[in-house]
Every structure is written in structure tokens, then in C-alpha cells.
């Protein structure tokens, strides 16, 4: 059974990926500094998967700890999630984002190379496209200046990995550009855990529906879209997790170096108002929401051209928007108010 280092493995996408790694006969080795996750997620992963997972509490910038992990375990590949990801916070605290997101990646690259591990799946984002010139957006689209320091860290991290592969031709990496991850594991044992006020849409919807939040504000309904609200490509977190397994298997099968960016989305766009109406349908709950001003930095519409993920990774999204929102709602109802 191959050991896979999963940085940020107790986070939203990381935890779901650890479950799917075990389902695919890999052994996840988790490092997480618990900045944006909870230690009890480890036990939940173990309960779902039916086996214990190795966990190191610590920061990816700690090269001594990374050295220890690579010495303790024969690591065949890395899935690098660990990064700060709140768009708004990154505008207020850019240095925190550059230090953590860039420093964590360079430390991982340096130590993994030293230990002869050259397979990296990197957690990137469709945010690198900014406002695409055409839709659906594919991987050859121009990388635009990001709307936030968070987005800029994703662009720079992709370039760091691309430059490394140019200098070390045996290095192999897949850059997964996520669209909008939503939902929760079908067991309702793990899911999205925003600390404090959620910035993302779906946790705000479910917290409003369960009574934690008074009401949801829809950030603008005067865009040039079918109902005036923004369009996004919402993908179930379990589908997203499985894309990481496919990317890892692609790298492990490859003999020569590579660096490929791949969109991970459903290929469908839905508006914010469609999401709300779909949530009301699947939950049977009326949602209290109002229309507000546009949010600074929001892109009017973005959704994936999902062809490359099918051709290169033999992966495609399978879970419906309805099921994603049902899973998100079931998860929310397990959380204390
Ligand atoms: C989606 C839509 C909002 C909240 C960002 C990052 C991306 C990834 C996901 C990390 C927008 C609208 C939201 C609310 C609203 N980050 N909205 N009311 O901005 O598409 O993507 O988060 O993994 O890299 O860029 O996601 O969920 O914040 O917003 O109307 O209370 O919902 O305006 O149109 P976004 P989001």
C-alpha cells in the first residue's frame, strides 16, 4: 500500500480525499496545523474508512518536521492542500497569505525532492482565470491578474511548480484547478466547517436555513446572466476528492516528468438564485434571503470546460447538484448551533 502525504488533510477537501485514498488502497499520511480544521475530523475519517490514519500536527513550513515525516515513511506522492483560502481575509492580510501559501509549497518541494519523491498533486483554483474571455473556460485560457492575494498565491504556486519541473525534468505534477466545491460526505460525518462567518455561498445557505444566520444576502442580481445573479460551477466534494485519486494514479503511472493544469468542475453553470431554489426544493425549507449589492471582486460567470479531466485523467463529476445540496444540508443538521 503506497503512502501518500496529504497536507491539510483534516480540512474540507483534504478529509474527503483521505477517505477516497483509503477506498482506493492508498495510505494517507496527514500533516495539518489545525489552523482551519478540527482534530476530531481525524476520528471521523477513521470511522468512515474503518482504519486508523497517521497524523502529524504541524506546519508545512517546518522543514525539520517534513524531514521527519519523509524519514519515518516511504512517501510515494504528495497531495498539497494546506493553504489559507479566504479571499476577503487575503486582501486584509496579504503577507500572511504569501508567507503561508508560498512558504508551505516551497518547503514541501524542497524536502520531497531531497527524499526522492517527485509526484505532486497541487490544489489550485479556477480563480487563476479571473474573468474568462469565453465560457466554458479551458486550461489554455489566459491566466489573468488575480482579484485577491489569495488568487495571486495560486498563480505564483503554479509557476513555482512549472519552473521546478523545467529544472528537474523527472518531477511530475498535476495542478487541479477547482471550481466551487460544495456538499459533504454521504455519511454526514465530515463536511465543510467554516470557522466564524462563512464567506462561501453554500455554508451560508445551510447556516441560514438551520437558524444560525438571520438571512442570506445575494450579492447582486443585475449581472448579465439568466436571472441576474452570478454563475458558478458547483461540484460535490466527493467528486472533487476522486479527481485527486485519478491525478495521483496518472502521475504514478508516468515515467517521464510532466506538469499539467486540469480543470475540476462539472462543466455546468448554475446561478446563485438557482442554487437557492434547488436548496429549498431538496431541504423543504424556505430560505430567508434578500438581494444586496455586488461583492467586490466577484466574477460574473465562470464554469469549466471539463474535457481535459476526462481525456487525461479519465475522471468526470457524477453527483448531482440536488444531491450535493442534500448532503450539505444533512451535514449542517449534525452540527451544533
Ligand atoms: C459564490 C457565489 C457570490 C456568499 C471562492 C474562491 C475560490 C474558492 C471558492 C477556495 C458568488 C455569491 C456568496 C453569500 C452570495 N476558494 N454569494 N452570498 O467567490 O465563487 O469562489 O470560493 O477554495 O477559489 O474564489 O465562491 O461561495 O464565495 O461565492 O451571493 O453570502 O455566491 O457573490 O457569486 P467564489 P463563493
CSV table of C-alpha atoms and ligand atoms in Angstrom, one decimal:
chain,number,residue,atom,x,y,z
A,1,UNK,CA,0.0,0.0,0.0
A,2,UNK,CA,1.6,3.3,-1.1
A,3,UNK,CA,1.9,6.1,1.4
A,4,UNK,CA,0.6,9.5,0.3
A,5,UNK,CA,1.4,12.7,2.2
A,6,UNK,CA,-1.7,14.8,2.5
A,7,UNK,CA,-1.0,18.3,3.7
A,8,UNK,CA,-4.1,20.0,5.2
A,9,UNK,CA,-5.6,16.5,5.3
A,10,UNK,CA,-8.1,17.4,8.1
A,11,UNK,CA,-9.6,20.3,6.0
A,12,UNK,CA,-12.8,20.2,3.9
A,13,UNK,CA,-11.4,18.8,0.7
A,14,UNK,CA,-8.4,17.1,2.4
A,15,UNK,CA,-10.6,15.0,4.7
A,16,UNK,CA,-12.8,13.8,1.9
A,17,UNK,CA,-9.7,13.0,-0.2
A,18,UNK,CA,-8.2,10.9,2.6
A,19,UNK,CA,-11.4,8.8,2.7
A,20,UNK,CA,-11.2,8.2,-1.1
A,21,UNK,CA,-7.5,7.5,-0.9
A,22,UNK,CA,-8.2,4.6,1.6
A,23,UNK,CA,-11.1,3.5,-0.6
A,24,UNK,CA,-8.5,3.3,-3.5
A,25,UNK,CA,-5.9,1.3,-1.4
A,26,UNK,CA,-3.6,4.2,-0.7
A,27,UNK,CA,-2.4,5.0,2.9
A,28,UNK,CA,-2.8,8.8,3.7
A,29,UNK,CA,-0.2,10.3,6.0
A,30,UNK,CA,-1.7,13.6,7.2
A,31,UNK,CA,0.1,16.8,8.3
A,32,UNK,CA,-2.2,19.6,9.5
A,33,UNK,CA,-1.5,22.6,11.7
A,34,UNK,CA,-5.3,22.8,12.7
A,35,UNK,CA,-5.4,26.5,11.8
A,36,UNK,CA,-8.5,25.9,9.8
A,37,UNK,CA,-9.6,22.4,10.8
A,38,UNK,CA,-10.6,20.3,13.9
A,39,UNK,CA,-8.7,17.3,15.4
A,40,UNK,CA,-11.9,15.3,15.7
A,41,UNK,CA,-12.1,15.2,11.9
A,42,UNK,CA,-9.3,12.6,12.1
A,43,UNK,CA,-11.5,10.2,14.1
A,44,UNK,CA,-14.4,10.8,11.6
A,45,UNK,CA,-12.1,9.9,8.7
A,46,UNK,CA,-11.1,6.7,10.6
A,47,UNK,CA,-14.7,5.8,11.3
A,48,UNK,CA,-15.8,6.2,7.7
A,49,UNK,CA,-12.7,4.4,6.3
A,50,UNK,CA,-12.6,1.7,9.0
A,51,UNK,CA,-8.9,2.1,9.7
A,52,UNK,CA,-6.5,4.5,11.6
A,53,UNK,CA,-4.7,7.2,9.8
A,54,UNK,CA,-1.2,8.5,10.6
A,55,UNK,CA,-1.3,12.2,11.7
A,56,UNK,CA,1.4,14.8,12.3
A,57,UNK,CA,0.2,18.1,13.8
A,58,UNK,CA,2.4,20.8,12.4
A,59,UNK,CA,3.1,23.4,9.7
A,60,UNK,CA,4.2,22.7,6.2
A,61,UNK,CA,6.8,25.4,6.5
A,62,UNK,CA,8.6,23.3,9.2
A,63,UNK,CA,11.3,21.6,7.1
A,64,UNK,CA,12.5,19.7,10.2
A,65,UNK,CA,9.1,18.1,10.7
A,66,UNK,CA,8.7,17.4,7.0
A,67,UNK,CA,12.2,15.7,7.0
A,68,UNK,CA,11.0,13.6,9.9
A,69,UNK,CA,7.8,12.5,8.1
A,70,UNK,CA,9.8,11.6,4.9
A,71,UNK,CA,12.3,9.7,7.1
A,72,UNK,CA,9.5,7.9,9.1
A,73,UNK,CA,7.5,6.9,6.0
A,74,UNK,CA,8.3,5.9,2.4
A,75,UNK,CA,6.2,8.6,0.7
A,76,UNK,CA,5.2,7.8,-3.0
A,77,UNK,CA,3.3,11.0,-3.7
A,78,UNK,CA,2.0,14.2,-2.1
A,79,UNK,CA,-1.4,15.9,-2.3
A,80,UNK,CA,-0.8,19.5,-1.2
A,81,UNK,CA,-4.0,21.2,0.2
A,82,UNK,CA,-2.5,23.2,3.1
A,83,UNK,CA,-3.1,26.9,2.4
A,84,UNK,CA,-5.2,29.8,3.5
A,85,UNK,CA,-8.1,30.3,1.2
A,86,UNK,CA,-10.4,33.1,2.4
A,87,UNK,CA,-10.5,35.7,-0.4
A,88,UNK,CA,-11.6,38.6,1.7
A,89,UNK,CA,-9.1,37.9,4.5
A,90,UNK,CA,-6.3,37.7,2.0
A,91,UNK,CA,-7.0,41.3,1.0
A,92,UNK,CA,-6.7,42.4,4.6
A,93,UNK,CA,-3.6,40.3,5.4
A,94,UNK,CA,-1.6,39.7,2.2
A,95,UNK,CA,1.7,38.9,3.9
A,96,UNK,CA,0.0,36.1,6.0
A,97,UNK,CA,-1.1,34.6,2.7
A,98,UNK,CA,2.2,34.9,0.8
A,99,UNK,CA,4.2,33.5,3.7
A,100,UNK,CA,1.9,30.6,4.4
A,101,UNK,CA,0.8,29.6,0.9
A,102,UNK,CA,4.1,30.1,-0.9
A,103,UNK,CA,6.4,29.1,2.0
A,104,UNK,CA,4.5,25.9,2.6
A,105,UNK,CA,4.8,24.9,-1.0
A,106,UNK,CA,8.5,25.6,-1.4
A,107,UNK,CA,9.2,23.7,1.8
A,108,UNK,CA,7.3,20.7,0.6
A,109,UNK,CA,9.0,20.8,-2.8
A,110,UNK,CA,12.5,21.1,-1.3
A,111,UNK,CA,12.1,18.3,1.3
A,112,UNK,CA,10.2,15.9,-1.0
A,113,UNK,CA,12.9,16.2,-3.6
A,114,UNK,CA,15.6,15.6,-1.0
A,115,UNK,CA,13.9,12.3,-0.2
A,116,UNK,CA,13.4,11.3,-3.9
A,117,UNK,CA,9.6,11.8,-4.0
A,118,UNK,CA,8.6,13.5,-7.3
A,119,UNK,CA,4.8,13.2,-7.6
A,120,UNK,CA,2.8,16.2,-6.5
A,121,UNK,CA,-0.9,16.9,-6.9
A,122,UNK,CA,-1.4,20.6,-6.2
A,123,UNK,CA,-4.7,22.2,-5.0
A,124,UNK,CA,-5.2,25.2,-7.4
A,125,UNK,CA,-8.3,27.1,-8.3
A,126,UNK,CA,-10.3,28.5,-11.2
A,127,UNK,CA,-9.6,31.8,-9.6
A,128,UNK,CA,-6.4,31.9,-11.7
A,129,UNK,CA,-8.6,32.6,-14.7
A,130,UNK,CA,-10.1,35.8,-13.3
A,131,UNK,CA,-12.9,36.9,-15.6
A,132,UNK,CA,-12.5,34.5,-18.5
A,133,UNK,CA,-12.8,35.9,-22.1
A,134,UNK,CA,-15.1,33.0,-23.1
A,135,UNK,CA,-17.1,30.2,-21.4
A,136,UNK,CA,-16.7,27.4,-20.7
A,137,UNK,CA,-13.2,28.2,-19.6
A,138,UNK,CA,-10.5,25.7,-20.6
A,139,UNK,CA,-6.9,25.2,-19.4
A,140,UNK,CA,-5.4,27.2,-22.3
A,141,UNK,CA,-7.3,30.3,-21.2
A,142,UNK,CA,-5.1,33.3,-20.3
A,143,UNK,CA,-4.1,33.5,-16.7
A,144,UNK,CA,-5.3,36.9,-15.6
A,145,UNK,CA,-4.2,39.2,-12.7
A,146,UNK,CA,-5.9,37.8,-9.7
A,147,UNK,CA,-8.6,39.8,-7.9
A,148,UNK,CA,-7.1,38.9,-4.5
A,149,UNK,CA,-3.7,38.0,-2.8
A,150,UNK,CA,-5.3,34.5,-2.3
A,151,UNK,CA,-5.7,34.2,-6.1
A,152,UNK,CA,-2.2,35.5,-6.7
A,153,UNK,CA,-0.7,32.9,-4.4
A,154,UNK,CA,-2.4,30.2,-6.5
A,155,UNK,CA,-0.9,31.7,-9.7
A,156,UNK,CA,2.5,32.0,-8.2
A,157,UNK,CA,2.4,28.5,-6.8
A,158,UNK,CA,1.5,27.1,-10.2
A,159,UNK,CA,4.5,29.0,-11.7
A,160,UNK,CA,6.8,27.7,-8.9
A,161,UNK,CA,5.9,24.1,-9.8
A,162,UNK,CA,6.2,24.7,-13.5
A,163,UNK,CA,9.7,26.2,-13.1
A,164,UNK,CA,10.7,23.3,-10.8
A,165,UNK,CA,9.6,20.8,-13.5
A,166,UNK,CA,11.7,22.7,-16.1
A,167,UNK,CA,14.7,22.5,-13.9
A,168,UNK,CA,14.1,18.9,-12.7
A,169,UNK,CA,12.7,17.1,-15.7
A,170,UNK,CA,11.9,14.0,-13.7
A,171,UNK,CA,9.5,15.9,-11.5
A,172,UNK,CA,5.8,15.2,-12.1
A,173,UNK,CA,2.8,17.4,-11.1
A,174,UNK,CA,-0.8,17.9,-11.8
A,175,UNK,CA,-2.3,21.3,-10.9
A,176,UNK,CA,-6.0,20.8,-10.2
A,177,UNK,CA,-8.0,23.9,-10.8
A,178,UNK,CA,-11.1,23.5,-8.6
A,179,UNK,CA,-14.3,25.3,-9.4
A,180,UNK,CA,-16.8,25.6,-6.5
A,181,UNK,CA,-16.6,22.7,-4.1
A,182,UNK,CA,-19.8,22.0,-2.1
A,183,UNK,CA,-21.6,19.3,-0.2
A,184,UNK,CA,-20.4,16.8,2.3
A,185,UNK,CA,-19.7,13.1,2.7
A,186,UNK,CA,-22.9,10.9,2.3
A,187,UNK,CA,-22.4,9.7,5.9
A,188,UNK,CA,-22.7,13.3,7.3
A,189,UNK,CA,-19.6,12.5,9.4
A,190,UNK,CA,-17.4,15.0,7.6
A,191,UNK,CA,-18.2,18.2,5.6
A,192,UNK,CA,-17.4,21.9,5.3
A,193,UNK,CA,-16.5,23.5,8.6
A,194,UNK,CA,-16.2,27.3,8.1
A,195,UNK,CA,-14.7,28.9,11.2
A,196,UNK,CA,-16.7,32.0,12.0
A,197,UNK,CA,-18.7,33.9,9.4
A,198,UNK,CA,-18.8,31.8,6.2
A,199,UNK,CA,-17.6,33.6,3.1
A,200,UNK,CA,-18.7,30.8,0.7
A,201,UNK,CA,-22.3,30.5,-0.5
A,202,UNK,CA,-23.4,27.0,0.5
A,203,UNK,CA,-22.4,27.1,4.2
A,204,UNK,CA,-24.1,30.5,4.4
A,205,UNK,CA,-27.2,29.0,2.9
A,206,UNK,CA,-27.3,26.0,5.3
A,207,UNK,CA,-26.4,28.1,8.4
A,208,UNK,CA,-29.3,30.4,7.5
A,209,UNK,CA,-31.7,27.5,7.0
A,210,UNK,CA,-30.8,26.0,10.3
A,211,UNK,CA,-31.2,29.3,12.1
A,212,UNK,CA,-27.5,30.2,12.9
A,213,UNK,CA,-27.7,33.2,10.5
A,214,UNK,CA,-30.7,35.6,10.2
A,215,UNK,CA,-30.7,35.8,6.4
A,216,UNK,CA,-28.6,35.3,3.3
A,217,UNK,CA,-27.7,38.3,1.1
A,218,UNK,CA,-27.4,37.5,-2.6
A,219,UNK,CA,-24.6,39.7,-3.8
A,220,UNK,CA,-26.2,41.3,-6.8
A,221,UNK,CA,-28.9,40.3,-9.3
A,222,UNK,CA,-28.1,42.8,-12.0
A,223,UNK,CA,-25.5,40.7,-13.8
A,224,UNK,CA,-25.8,39.8,-17.4
A,225,UNK,CA,-27.0,36.2,-16.6
A,226,UNK,CA,-30.3,34.3,-16.9
A,227,UNK,CA,-31.7,35.7,-13.7
A,228,UNK,CA,-29.2,38.4,-12.9
A,229,UNK,CA,-27.2,36.5,-10.2
A,230,UNK,CA,-23.7,35.1,-10.7
A,231,UNK,CA,-23.0,31.8,-12.4
A,232,UNK,CA,-20.7,29.2,-10.9
A,233,UNK,CA,-19.7,25.5,-11.4
A,234,UNK,CA,-20.7,23.8,-8.2
A,235,UNK,CA,-19.0,20.4,-7.7
A,236,UNK,CA,-19.6,17.8,-5.0
A,237,UNK,CA,-16.6,17.5,-2.7
A,238,UNK,CA,-16.5,13.7,-3.1
A,239,UNK,CA,-16.3,14.0,-6.9
A,240,UNK,CA,-13.5,16.5,-6.3
A,241,UNK,CA,-11.8,14.1,-3.9
A,242,UNK,CA,-11.9,11.4,-6.5
A,243,UNK,CA,-10.3,13.7,-9.1
A,244,UNK,CA,-7.2,13.7,-6.8
A,245,UNK,CA,-7.0,9.9,-6.8
A,246,UNK,CA,-7.2,9.9,-10.6
A,247,UNK,CA,-4.5,12.6,-10.8
A,248,UNK,CA,-2.2,10.7,-8.4
A,249,UNK,CA,-2.6,7.4,-10.3
A,250,UNK,CA,-1.8,9.3,-13.5
A,251,UNK,CA,1.4,10.6,-12.0
A,252,UNK,CA,2.4,7.2,-10.5
A,253,UNK,CA,1.9,5.5,-13.9
A,254,UNK,CA,4.1,8.1,-15.7
A,255,UNK,CA,7.8,7.5,-16.3
A,256,UNK,CA,8.9,11.0,-17.5
A,257,UNK,CA,8.4,14.4,-16.0
A,258,UNK,CA,5.2,16.4,-16.6
A,259,UNK,CA,3.3,19.4,-15.3
A,260,UNK,CA,-0.4,19.6,-16.4
A,261,UNK,CA,-3.1,22.0,-15.3
A,262,UNK,CA,-6.5,20.4,-15.2
A,263,UNK,CA,-9.9,21.9,-14.5
A,264,UNK,CA,-12.0,20.0,-12.0
A,265,UNK,CA,-15.6,21.1,-12.5
A,266,UNK,CA,-18.9,19.6,-13.7
A,267,UNK,CA,-18.9,21.7,-16.9
A,268,UNK,CA,-22.3,23.1,-15.9
A,269,UNK,CA,-23.0,26.6,-14.7
A,270,UNK,CA,-25.8,27.4,-12.2
A,271,UNK,CA,-26.8,30.8,-10.8
A,272,UNK,CA,-26.8,31.7,-7.2
A,273,UNK,CA,-30.6,32.1,-7.3
A,274,UNK,CA,-30.9,28.6,-8.9
A,275,UNK,CA,-28.8,27.2,-6.1
A,276,UNK,CA,-31.2,28.8,-3.5
A,277,UNK,CA,-34.3,27.4,-5.3
A,278,UNK,CA,-32.7,24.0,-5.6
A,279,UNK,CA,-31.8,24.1,-1.9
A,280,UNK,CA,-35.4,25.0,-0.9
A,281,UNK,CA,-36.6,22.1,-3.0
A,282,UNK,CA,-34.3,19.4,-1.6
A,283,UNK,CA,-34.5,20.6,2.0
A,284,UNK,CA,-38.2,21.5,2.1
A,285,UNK,CA,-37.0,24.7,3.9
A,286,UNK,CA,-37.9,28.3,2.8
A,287,UNK,CA,-34.7,30.3,2.8
A,288,UNK,CA,-34.7,33.8,4.2
A,289,UNK,CA,-32.7,35.9,1.7
A,290,UNK,CA,-32.5,39.4,0.2
A,291,UNK,CA,-30.8,40.9,-2.8
A,292,UNK,CA,-27.9,43.1,-1.9
A,293,UNK,CA,-25.1,45.0,-3.6
A,294,UNK,CA,-22.5,43.2,-5.7
A,295,UNK,CA,-19.4,41.8,-3.8
A,296,UNK,CA,-16.1,43.4,-4.8
A,297,UNK,CA,-14.0,41.1,-6.9
A,298,UNK,CA,-16.8,38.7,-7.9
A,299,UNK,CA,-16.6,37.3,-11.4
A,300,UNK,CA,-20.0,37.4,-13.2
A,301,UNK,CA,-19.8,33.9,-14.6
A,302,UNK,CA,-17.3,31.1,-14.6
A,303,UNK,CA,-17.7,27.4,-15.3
A,304,UNK,CA,-15.4,24.6,-16.5
A,305,UNK,CA,-14.6,23.1,-19.9
A,306,UNK,CA,-14.3,19.6,-18.3
A,307,UNK,CA,-12.9,17.8,-21.4
A,308,UNK,CA,-9.3,17.6,-20.3
A,309,UNK,CA,-10.1,16.0,-17.0
A,310,UNK,CA,-12.0,13.3,-18.9
A,311,UNK,CA,-9.3,12.8,-21.6
A,312,UNK,CA,-6.2,13.0,-19.4
A,313,UNK,CA,-7.4,11.6,-16.0
A,314,UNK,CA,-10.4,9.5,-17.1
A,315,UNK,CA,-12.4,11.4,-14.5
A,316,UNK,CA,-15.8,13.3,-14.6
A,317,UNK,CA,-18.2,14.6,-12.0
A,318,UNK,CA,-21.0,12.2,-11.2
A,319,UNK,CA,-23.0,13.7,-8.3
A,320,UNK,CA,-25.9,16.0,-9.0
A,321,UNK,CA,-26.4,19.5,-7.7
A,322,UNK,CA,-29.5,18.3,-5.8
A,323,UNK,CA,-27.6,15.5,-4.1
A,324,UNK,CA,-24.7,17.9,-3.2
A,325,UNK,CA,-27.2,20.3,-1.5
A,326,UNK,CA,-29.0,17.5,0.2
A,327,UNK,CA,-25.6,16.3,1.6
A,328,UNK,CA,-24.7,19.8,2.7
A,329,UNK,CA,-28.0,20.2,4.5
A,330,UNK,CA,-27.7,16.7,6.2
A,331,UNK,CA,-24.2,17.6,7.4
A,332,UNK,CA,-25.3,21.1,8.7
A,333,UNK,CA,-28.1,19.4,10.7
A,334,UNK,CA,-25.5,17.3,12.6
A,335,UNK,CA,-23.6,20.4,13.8
A,336,UNK,CA,-24.5,22.1,17.0
A,337,UNK,CA,-26.0,25.6,16.5
B,1,LIG,C1,-20.1,32.0,-5.0
B,1,LIG,C2,-21.2,33.0,-5.5
B,1,LIG,C3,-21.0,35.2,-4.6
B,1,LIG,C4,-21.9,34.2,-0.4
B,1,LIG,C5,-14.2,31.5,-4.0
B,1,LIG,C6,-12.8,31.4,-4.4
B,1,LIG,C7,-12.5,30.0,-4.9
B,1,LIG,C8,-12.8,29.0,-3.8
B,1,LIG,C9,-14.3,29.1,-3.5
B,1,LIG,C10,-11.4,28.4,-2.0
B,1,LIG,C11,-20.7,34.4,-5.8
B,1,LIG,C12,-22.3,34.5,-4.1
B,1,LIG,C13,-21.7,34.1,-1.8
B,1,LIG,C14,-23.1,35.0,0.0
B,1,LIG,C15,-23.7,35.4,-2.2
B,1,LIG,N1,-12.0,29.3,-2.7
B,1,LIG,N2,-22.5,34.7,-2.7
B,1,LIG,N3,-23.9,35.5,-0.9
B,1,LIG,O1,-16.3,33.5,-4.8
B,1,LIG,O2,-17.0,31.8,-6.5
B,1,LIG,O3,-15.0,31.3,-5.1
B,1,LIG,O4,-14.5,30.5,-3.0
B,1,LIG,O5,-11.4,27.2,-2.2
B,1,LIG,O6,-11.1,29.9,-5.3
B,1,LIG,O7,-12.5,32.3,-5.4
B,1,LIG,O8,-17.3,31.3,-4.0
B,1,LIG,O9,-19.1,30.7,-2.5
B,1,LIG,O10,-17.8,32.8,-2.1
B,1,LIG,O11,-19.4,32.7,-4.0
B,1,LIG,O12,-24.5,35.8,-3.1
B,1,LIG,O13,-23.3,35.1,1.3
B,1,LIG,O14,-22.2,33.2,-4.4
B,1,LIG,O15,-21.3,36.6,-4.9
B,1,LIG,O16,-21.4,34.9,-6.9
B,1,LIG,P1,-16.4,32.1,-5.2
B,1,LIG,P2,-18.4,31.9,-3.0
